[in-house]
């Protein structure tokens, strides 16, 4: 047996992936199957699940409900589809804003003298040393009614003797967007930096030499060569934004409910794991479909640009 | 149209080294490169040849002095506004574009029409013998083919001057030799001025109409290959271009382009050709090329005959390299193997006594600097 292992590259490869395989089967595949089974069931009175095969949870998610005005048997609500749509648009907006913020910074770091690069990359990562939730709390401190921004504005208004009413920033969709953009920015900076850093200076020179202005060099050379990084960053940002509930919970309050919050409430407040499971799977399907079409167009961002 | 394609007037380029010192990479260089010329800048790394080229391309701006292209002062004009194109040492091909798109890139920037562009790219690819490769990506090509794409990409723009920065450096020897001849005939064909930067003296001698030998930011000598090799301006050039035997001496007399030099190590006077101005009493170097020493008894009228001992001899195919001890001085002599034989005596033996003759027309009297 050991002899075979020594001689067979594929046997060695199999051996190497076994630990991960066990972990993934135990922690991902089996729970996913359970979630699927549960999503077809019904909640029972004591918070458990009655296993059936029913599509009721999915029908409910699409907005069909029996909870109608008197005299009508089935009616339609956009409540859940609205939440799905809101999550999708938030994911999209966060990703676009992160690209716009990350690109110039990544470009700057990639083009600066190498002796500064490590320091700057380190600074990009420093916030990650703090807990995710604590960073969201920090944004609460900044955005809330007596928070940093309102205090500063109030103080300035006081100096100028003008009346001041605190701005209502927290518990708005904008606050959630700001929080999301902030939380996931490093995941956009790093892959874009990686692909920009690989672009040899002579390529910029060659473009200029061939008559390309800096702007056209950017469009024809820099941007296409940075695409793998942008794609990788987009996947790293979009997918978690779709599922996170902490940011919207703390910065959005009851105003901004996303899929993540909906799922969390089904499991913890509404005690309906079956509907929670159905929403989870729907979200996953949505993310996979979005990622599939995106990567079909742009690739996975795995190409090594020499 | 100006007589000169490129003119550098007293150009200086200073850099700050990582230690914070100021370094003149190019130190008061003046060059005039004629239209249609194949001009090489030759020197070892750090001699300022690439910096000079980059100042013509516009990637660097001179600290002092001026660059003229076709008689027009360039000043701080950016590269994309200069009528020159560069073939980079690393080729700098766009990996995300096909061969066709790479070559068409420069035309696209000029807003050349689609039809025109397609025709010109086709011609350029034909010129570098890459027809049919237009849909490939650079990664799918060999080093030599990538090199040709880089060449086509620059030539398709029909530049006033083509700048080549060690373009053959990454190729293997055989391919390099082929490309040298190809580049040379290509240059004749298109009639564009080529400025070629290289550290390879063989390459420079093979291809160039004129060569500028550079060292430490200065031009030591500028002229046709034969002049650089046969009449080097000083000891450095003679040493850098080809191989040479050097003997130290002092000038006794100068007359009619010849000088008599006393070689103290031999206690003997040698007569040689003067290439740069030397005065009586100057400490100079005598330079004799190894292939220009004759090992034979039949001495010519004005030759000086010396006795030597073979210290080492190496058979290298076309030649035999013989290292001699001549009165305490080491001399190297290259002899062509003109007769096909297996007899070891034909290729000299260690310890063999030998007579060599030095003639004034093969002896050069060179300033040490």
CSV table of C-alpha atoms in Angstrom, one decimal, chain A residues 113 115 200-217 219-225 303-306, chain B residues 54 57 59 79-82 84-86 88 90 92-97 101-102 105-111 139 153-154 157:
chain,number,residue,atom,x,y,z
A,113,UNK,CA,8.1,52.5,-4.5
A,115,UNK,CA,9.7,49.9,0.1
A,200,UNK,CA,5.2,45.3,-15.7
A,201,UNK,CA,6.0,49.0,-16.0
A,202,UNK,CA,7.2,48.3,-19.5
A,203,UNK,CA,3.6,47.6,-20.6
A,204,UNK,CA,2.6,51.2,-19.6
A,205,UNK,CA,5.7,52.5,-21.4
A,206,UNK,CA,4.9,50.4,-24.5
A,207,UNK,CA,1.4,51.7,-24.6
A,208,UNK,CA,2.6,55.3,-24.3
A,209,UNK,CA,5.3,54.6,-26.9
A,210,UNK,CA,2.6,53.3,-29.3
A,211,UNK,CA,0.7,56.6,-29.0
A,212,UNK,CA,-1.7,55.9,-26.1
A,213,UNK,CA,-2.5,58.8,-23.8
A,214,UNK,CA,-2.6,57.9,-20.1
A,215,UNK,CA,-6.4,57.7,-20.3
A,216,UNK,CA,-6.4,55.3,-23.2
A,217,UNK,CA,-3.6,53.3,-21.6
A,219,UNK,CA,-8.8,51.7,-20.8
A,220,UNK,CA,-6.9,49.4,-23.1
A,221,UNK,CA,-4.1,48.1,-20.9
A,222,UNK,CA,-4.6,48.7,-17.2
A,223,UNK,CA,-8.3,47.9,-16.9
A,224,UNK,CA,-8.3,44.6,-18.9
A,225,UNK,CA,-5.2,43.4,-17.1
A,303,UNK,CA,-5.8,33.8,-14.8
A,304,UNK,CA,-2.3,34.7,-14.0
A,305,UNK,CA,-1.4,37.7,-16.0
A,306,UNK,CA,2.2,37.5,-16.8
B,54,UNK,CA,14.9,56.3,-23.0
B,57,UNK,CA,11.7,57.8,-26.5
B,59,UNK,CA,10.4,57.9,-20.9
B,79,UNK,CA,6.3,59.4,-25.3
B,80,UNK,CA,2.9,59.2,-27.0
B,81,UNK,CA,3.6,62.4,-28.9
B,82,UNK,CA,7.0,61.5,-30.2
B,84,UNK,CA,9.6,57.2,-32.5
B,85,UNK,CA,8.8,53.7,-31.4
B,86,UNK,CA,10.6,51.3,-29.1
B,88,UNK,CA,11.6,46.7,-25.5
B,90,UNK,CA,11.2,42.4,-22.4
B,92,UNK,CA,6.3,44.3,-23.4
B,93,UNK,CA,3.6,42.6,-25.4
B,94,UNK,CA,0.0,42.9,-24.2
B,95,UNK,CA,-0.8,39.4,-23.0
B,96,UNK,CA,-4.6,40.1,-23.1
B,97,UNK,CA,-4.5,40.9,-26.8
B,101,UNK,CA,-4.5,43.3,-31.7
B,102,UNK,CA,-1.0,43.9,-30.4
B,105,UNK,CA,-2.6,48.8,-31.0
B,106,UNK,CA,-0.6,51.7,-32.3
B,107,UNK,CA,-2.8,52.2,-35.3
B,108,UNK,CA,-5.9,52.1,-33.2
B,109,UNK,CA,-4.4,55.0,-31.2
B,110,UNK,CA,-3.9,57.0,-34.4
B,111,UNK,CA,-7.6,56.2,-35.4
B,139,UNK,CA,1.9,33.3,-24.5
B,153,UNK,CA,4.1,46.4,-33.5
B,154,UNK,CA,6.7,49.1,-33.5
B,157,UNK,CA,3.6,52.8,-37.0
